[in-house]
PDB file of C-alpha atoms and ligand atoms in Angstrom:
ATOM      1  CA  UNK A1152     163.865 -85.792  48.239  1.00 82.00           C
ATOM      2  CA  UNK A1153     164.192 -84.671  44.602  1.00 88.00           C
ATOM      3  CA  UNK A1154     167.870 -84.355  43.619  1.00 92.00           C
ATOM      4  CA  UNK A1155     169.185 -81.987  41.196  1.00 95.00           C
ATOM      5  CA  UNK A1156     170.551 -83.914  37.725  1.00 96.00           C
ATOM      6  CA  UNK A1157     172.603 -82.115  35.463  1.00 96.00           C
ATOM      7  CA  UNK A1158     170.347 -82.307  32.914  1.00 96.00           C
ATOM      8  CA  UNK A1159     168.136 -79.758  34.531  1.00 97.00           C
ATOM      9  CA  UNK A1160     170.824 -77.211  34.138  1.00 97.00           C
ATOM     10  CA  UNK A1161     170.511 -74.012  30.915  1.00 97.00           C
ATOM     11  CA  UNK A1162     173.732 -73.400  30.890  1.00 95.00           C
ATOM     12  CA  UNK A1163     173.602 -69.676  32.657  1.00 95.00           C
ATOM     13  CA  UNK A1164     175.411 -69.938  35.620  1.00 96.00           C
ATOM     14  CA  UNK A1165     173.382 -67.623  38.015  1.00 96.00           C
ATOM     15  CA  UNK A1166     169.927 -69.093  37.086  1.00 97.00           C
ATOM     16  CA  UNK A1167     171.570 -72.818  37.255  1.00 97.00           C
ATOM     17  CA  UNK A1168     172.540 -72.162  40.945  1.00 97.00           C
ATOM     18  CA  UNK A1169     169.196 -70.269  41.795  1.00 97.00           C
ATOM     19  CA  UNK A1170     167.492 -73.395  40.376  1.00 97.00           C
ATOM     20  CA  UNK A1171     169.290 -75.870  42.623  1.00 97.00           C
ATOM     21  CA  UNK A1172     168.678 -73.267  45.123  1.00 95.00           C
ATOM     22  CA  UNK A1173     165.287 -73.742  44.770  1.00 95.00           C
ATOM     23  CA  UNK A1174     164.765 -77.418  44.739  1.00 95.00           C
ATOM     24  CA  UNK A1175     166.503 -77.549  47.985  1.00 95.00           C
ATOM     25  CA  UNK A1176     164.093 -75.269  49.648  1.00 94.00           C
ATOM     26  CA  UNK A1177     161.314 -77.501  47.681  1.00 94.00           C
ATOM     27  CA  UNK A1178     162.876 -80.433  49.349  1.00 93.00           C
ATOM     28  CA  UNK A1179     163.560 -78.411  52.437  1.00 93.00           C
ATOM     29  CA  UNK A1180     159.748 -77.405  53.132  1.00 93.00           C
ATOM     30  CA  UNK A1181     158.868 -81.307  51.809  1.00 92.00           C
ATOM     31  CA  UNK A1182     160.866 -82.640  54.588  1.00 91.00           C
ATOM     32  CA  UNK A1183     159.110 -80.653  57.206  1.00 92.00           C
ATOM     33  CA  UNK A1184     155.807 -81.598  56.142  1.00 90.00           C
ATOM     34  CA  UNK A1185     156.482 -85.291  55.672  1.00 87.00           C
ATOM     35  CA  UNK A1186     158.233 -85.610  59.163  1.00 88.00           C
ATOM     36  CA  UNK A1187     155.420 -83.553  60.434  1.00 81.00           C
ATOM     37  CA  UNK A1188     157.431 -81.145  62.098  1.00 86.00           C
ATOM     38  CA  UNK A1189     154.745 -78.940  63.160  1.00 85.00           C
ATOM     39  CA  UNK A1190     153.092 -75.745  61.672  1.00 86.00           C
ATOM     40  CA  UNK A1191     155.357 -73.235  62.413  1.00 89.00           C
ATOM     41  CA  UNK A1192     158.494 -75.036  61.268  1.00 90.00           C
ATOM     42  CA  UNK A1193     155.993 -75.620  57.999  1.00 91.00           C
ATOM     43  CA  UNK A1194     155.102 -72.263  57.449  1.00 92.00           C
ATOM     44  CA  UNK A1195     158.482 -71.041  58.087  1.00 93.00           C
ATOM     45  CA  UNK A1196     159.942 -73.437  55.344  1.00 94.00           C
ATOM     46  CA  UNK A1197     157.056 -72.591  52.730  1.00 94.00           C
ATOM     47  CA  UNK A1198     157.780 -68.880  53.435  1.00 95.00           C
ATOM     48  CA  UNK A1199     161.615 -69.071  52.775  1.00 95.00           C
ATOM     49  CA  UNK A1200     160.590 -70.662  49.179  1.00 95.00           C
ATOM     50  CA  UNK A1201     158.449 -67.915  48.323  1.00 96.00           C
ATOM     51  CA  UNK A1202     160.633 -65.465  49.386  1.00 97.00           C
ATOM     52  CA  UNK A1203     163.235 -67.411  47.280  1.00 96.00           C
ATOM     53  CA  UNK A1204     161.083 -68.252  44.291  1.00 97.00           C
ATOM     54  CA  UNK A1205     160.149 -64.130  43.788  1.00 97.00           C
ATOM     55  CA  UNK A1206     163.486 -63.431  44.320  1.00 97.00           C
ATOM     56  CA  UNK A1207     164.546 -66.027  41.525  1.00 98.00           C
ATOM     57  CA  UNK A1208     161.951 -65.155  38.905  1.00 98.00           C
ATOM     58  CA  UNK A1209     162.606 -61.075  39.334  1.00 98.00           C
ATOM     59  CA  UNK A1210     165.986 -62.530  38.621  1.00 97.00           C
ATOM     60  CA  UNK A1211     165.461 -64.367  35.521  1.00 98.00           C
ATOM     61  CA  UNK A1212     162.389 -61.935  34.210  1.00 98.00           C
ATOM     62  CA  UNK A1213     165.127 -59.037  34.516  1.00 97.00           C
ATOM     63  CA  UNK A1214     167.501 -61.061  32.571  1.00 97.00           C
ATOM     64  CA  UNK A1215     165.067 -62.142  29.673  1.00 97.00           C
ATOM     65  CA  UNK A1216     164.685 -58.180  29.488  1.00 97.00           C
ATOM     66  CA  UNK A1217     168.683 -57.943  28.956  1.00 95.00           C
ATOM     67  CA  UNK A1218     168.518 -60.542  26.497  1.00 94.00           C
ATOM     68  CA  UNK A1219     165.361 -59.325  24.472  1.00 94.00           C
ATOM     69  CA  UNK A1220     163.756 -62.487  24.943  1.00 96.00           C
ATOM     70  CA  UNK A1221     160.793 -63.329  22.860  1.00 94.00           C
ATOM     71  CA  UNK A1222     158.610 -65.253  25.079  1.00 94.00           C
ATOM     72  CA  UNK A1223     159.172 -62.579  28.152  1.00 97.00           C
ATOM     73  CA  UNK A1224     155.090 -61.625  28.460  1.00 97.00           C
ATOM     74  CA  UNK A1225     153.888 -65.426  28.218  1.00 97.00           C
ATOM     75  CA  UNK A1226     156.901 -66.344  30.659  1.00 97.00           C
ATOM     76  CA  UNK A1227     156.062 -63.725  33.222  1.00 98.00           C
ATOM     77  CA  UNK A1228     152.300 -65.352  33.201  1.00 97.00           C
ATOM     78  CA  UNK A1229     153.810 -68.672  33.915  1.00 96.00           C
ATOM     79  CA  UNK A1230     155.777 -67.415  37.062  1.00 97.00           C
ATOM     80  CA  UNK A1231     152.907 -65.154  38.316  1.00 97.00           C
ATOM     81  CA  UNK A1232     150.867 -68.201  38.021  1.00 95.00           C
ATOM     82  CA  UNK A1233     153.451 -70.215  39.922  1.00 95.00           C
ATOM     83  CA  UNK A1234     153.740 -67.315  42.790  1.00 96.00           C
ATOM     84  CA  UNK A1235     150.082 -67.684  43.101  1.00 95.00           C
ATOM     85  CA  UNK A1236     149.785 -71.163  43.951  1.00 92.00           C
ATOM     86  CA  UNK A1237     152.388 -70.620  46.434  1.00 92.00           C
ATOM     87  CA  UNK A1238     150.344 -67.787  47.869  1.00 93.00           C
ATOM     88  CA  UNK A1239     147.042 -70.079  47.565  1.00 92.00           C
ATOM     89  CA  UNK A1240     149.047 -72.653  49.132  1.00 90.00           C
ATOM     90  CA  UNK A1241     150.407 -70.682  52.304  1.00 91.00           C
ATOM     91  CA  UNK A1242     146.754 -69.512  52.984  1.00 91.00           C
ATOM     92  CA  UNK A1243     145.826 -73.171  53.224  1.00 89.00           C
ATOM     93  CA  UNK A1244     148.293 -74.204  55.648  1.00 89.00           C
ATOM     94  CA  UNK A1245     147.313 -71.187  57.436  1.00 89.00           C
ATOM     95  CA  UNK A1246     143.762 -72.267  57.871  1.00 90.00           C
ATOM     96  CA  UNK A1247     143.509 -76.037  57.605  1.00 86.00           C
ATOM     97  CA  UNK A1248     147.236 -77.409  58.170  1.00 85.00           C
ATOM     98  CA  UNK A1249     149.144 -80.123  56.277  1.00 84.00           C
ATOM     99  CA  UNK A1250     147.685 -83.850  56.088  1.00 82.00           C
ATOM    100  CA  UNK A1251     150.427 -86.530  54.933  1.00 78.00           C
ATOM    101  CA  UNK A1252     148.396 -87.010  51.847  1.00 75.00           C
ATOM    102  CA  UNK A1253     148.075 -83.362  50.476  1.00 82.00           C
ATOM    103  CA  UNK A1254     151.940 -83.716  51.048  1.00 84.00           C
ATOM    104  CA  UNK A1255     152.462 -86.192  48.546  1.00 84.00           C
ATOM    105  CA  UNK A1256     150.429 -84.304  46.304  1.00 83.00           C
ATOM    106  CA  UNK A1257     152.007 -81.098  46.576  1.00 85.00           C
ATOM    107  CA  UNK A1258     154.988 -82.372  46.418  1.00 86.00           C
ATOM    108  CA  UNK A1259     154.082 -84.308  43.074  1.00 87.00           C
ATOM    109  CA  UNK A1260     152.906 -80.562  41.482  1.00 88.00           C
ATOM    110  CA  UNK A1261     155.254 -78.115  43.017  1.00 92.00           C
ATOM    111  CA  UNK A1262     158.208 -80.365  41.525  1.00 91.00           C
ATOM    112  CA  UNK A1263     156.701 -80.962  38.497  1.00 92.00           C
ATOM    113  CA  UNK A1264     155.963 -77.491  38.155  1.00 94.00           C
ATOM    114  CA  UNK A1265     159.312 -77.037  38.526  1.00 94.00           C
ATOM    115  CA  UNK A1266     161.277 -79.173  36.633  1.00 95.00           C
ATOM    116  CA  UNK A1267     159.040 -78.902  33.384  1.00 96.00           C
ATOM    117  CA  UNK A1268     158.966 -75.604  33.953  1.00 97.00           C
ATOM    118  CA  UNK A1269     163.120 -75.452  33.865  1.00 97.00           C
ATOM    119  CA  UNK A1270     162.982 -78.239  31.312  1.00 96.00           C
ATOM    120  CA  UNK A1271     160.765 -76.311  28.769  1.00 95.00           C
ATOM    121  CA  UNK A1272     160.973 -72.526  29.352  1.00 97.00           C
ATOM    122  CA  UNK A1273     163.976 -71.702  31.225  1.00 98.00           C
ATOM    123  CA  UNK A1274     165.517 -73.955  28.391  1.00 97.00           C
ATOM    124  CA  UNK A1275     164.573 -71.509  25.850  1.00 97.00           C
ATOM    125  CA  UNK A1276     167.013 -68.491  27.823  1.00 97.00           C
ATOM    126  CA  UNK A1277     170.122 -70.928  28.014  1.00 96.00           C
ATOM    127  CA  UNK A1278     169.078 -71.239  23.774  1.00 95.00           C
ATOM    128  CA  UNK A1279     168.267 -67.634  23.445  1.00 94.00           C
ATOM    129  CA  UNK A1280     171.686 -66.463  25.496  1.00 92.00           C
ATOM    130  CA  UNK A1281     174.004 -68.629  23.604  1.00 91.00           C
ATOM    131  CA  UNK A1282     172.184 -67.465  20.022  1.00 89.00           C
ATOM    132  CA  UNK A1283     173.114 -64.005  21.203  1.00 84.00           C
ATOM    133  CA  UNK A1284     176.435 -64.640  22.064  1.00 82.00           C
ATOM    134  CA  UNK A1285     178.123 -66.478  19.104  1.00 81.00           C
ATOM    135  CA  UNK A1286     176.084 -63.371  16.644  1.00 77.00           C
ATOM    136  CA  UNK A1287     178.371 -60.897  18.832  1.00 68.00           C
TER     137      UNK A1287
HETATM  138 FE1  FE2 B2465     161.338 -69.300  34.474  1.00 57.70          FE
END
């Protein structure tokens, strides 16, 4: 279980909460693999956080617009890349199931993913936001 530190937070309320949103549906689909809990309860967990994760980065792409932000085409790339391996990932569950150890490992690069992903680029909007504010 991968808990949310403050740290991880950009300091835009909205995307903060979608975040830790999002890790708990990370941990959420996590949990049913680990215990097992069969395929459907797995496939039902993966599909809420790729329902959630779309939702999210339409969310934050739409706000970069708002904002003007720089980095919007290269940041796009980075979430369609992420969506992918979700999609990629479903499929495989679909056909060959979860093992234990493709569990760990999943769990190592989804949150990863994740976290850098907040830690680096979503970083950058919190900056980008609070630039544009204090020129108004
Ligand atoms: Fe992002």
């Amino acid at each position: 279980m991968i808990e949310w530190k403050d740290s991880y937070n950009i300091g835009v309320e909205k995307i903060d909460c979608q975040h830790r949103q999002l890790l708990t549906k990370l941990n959420e689909f996590f949990d049913a693999c680990s215990k097992q809990q069969g395929k459907e309860k797995i496939e039902e967990t993966l599909k809420f956080l790729k329902e959630y994760t779309i939702e999210h980065f339409s969310n934050e792409e739409q706000l970069m617009e708002e904002i003007d932000f720089p980095e919007l085409a290269e940041h796009r790339k980075t979430h369609a890349n992420f969506v992918k391996a979700v999609l990629e990932l479903e499929e495989t569950i679909k056909t060959k199931g979860v093992s234990v150890l493709s569990t760990i490992k999943l769990n190592r690069t989804l949150t990863d993913w994740l976290l850098n992903h907040i830690n680096k680029c979503d970083k950058l909007i919190g900056e980008c936001m609070a630039t544009r504010e204090r020129a108004v």
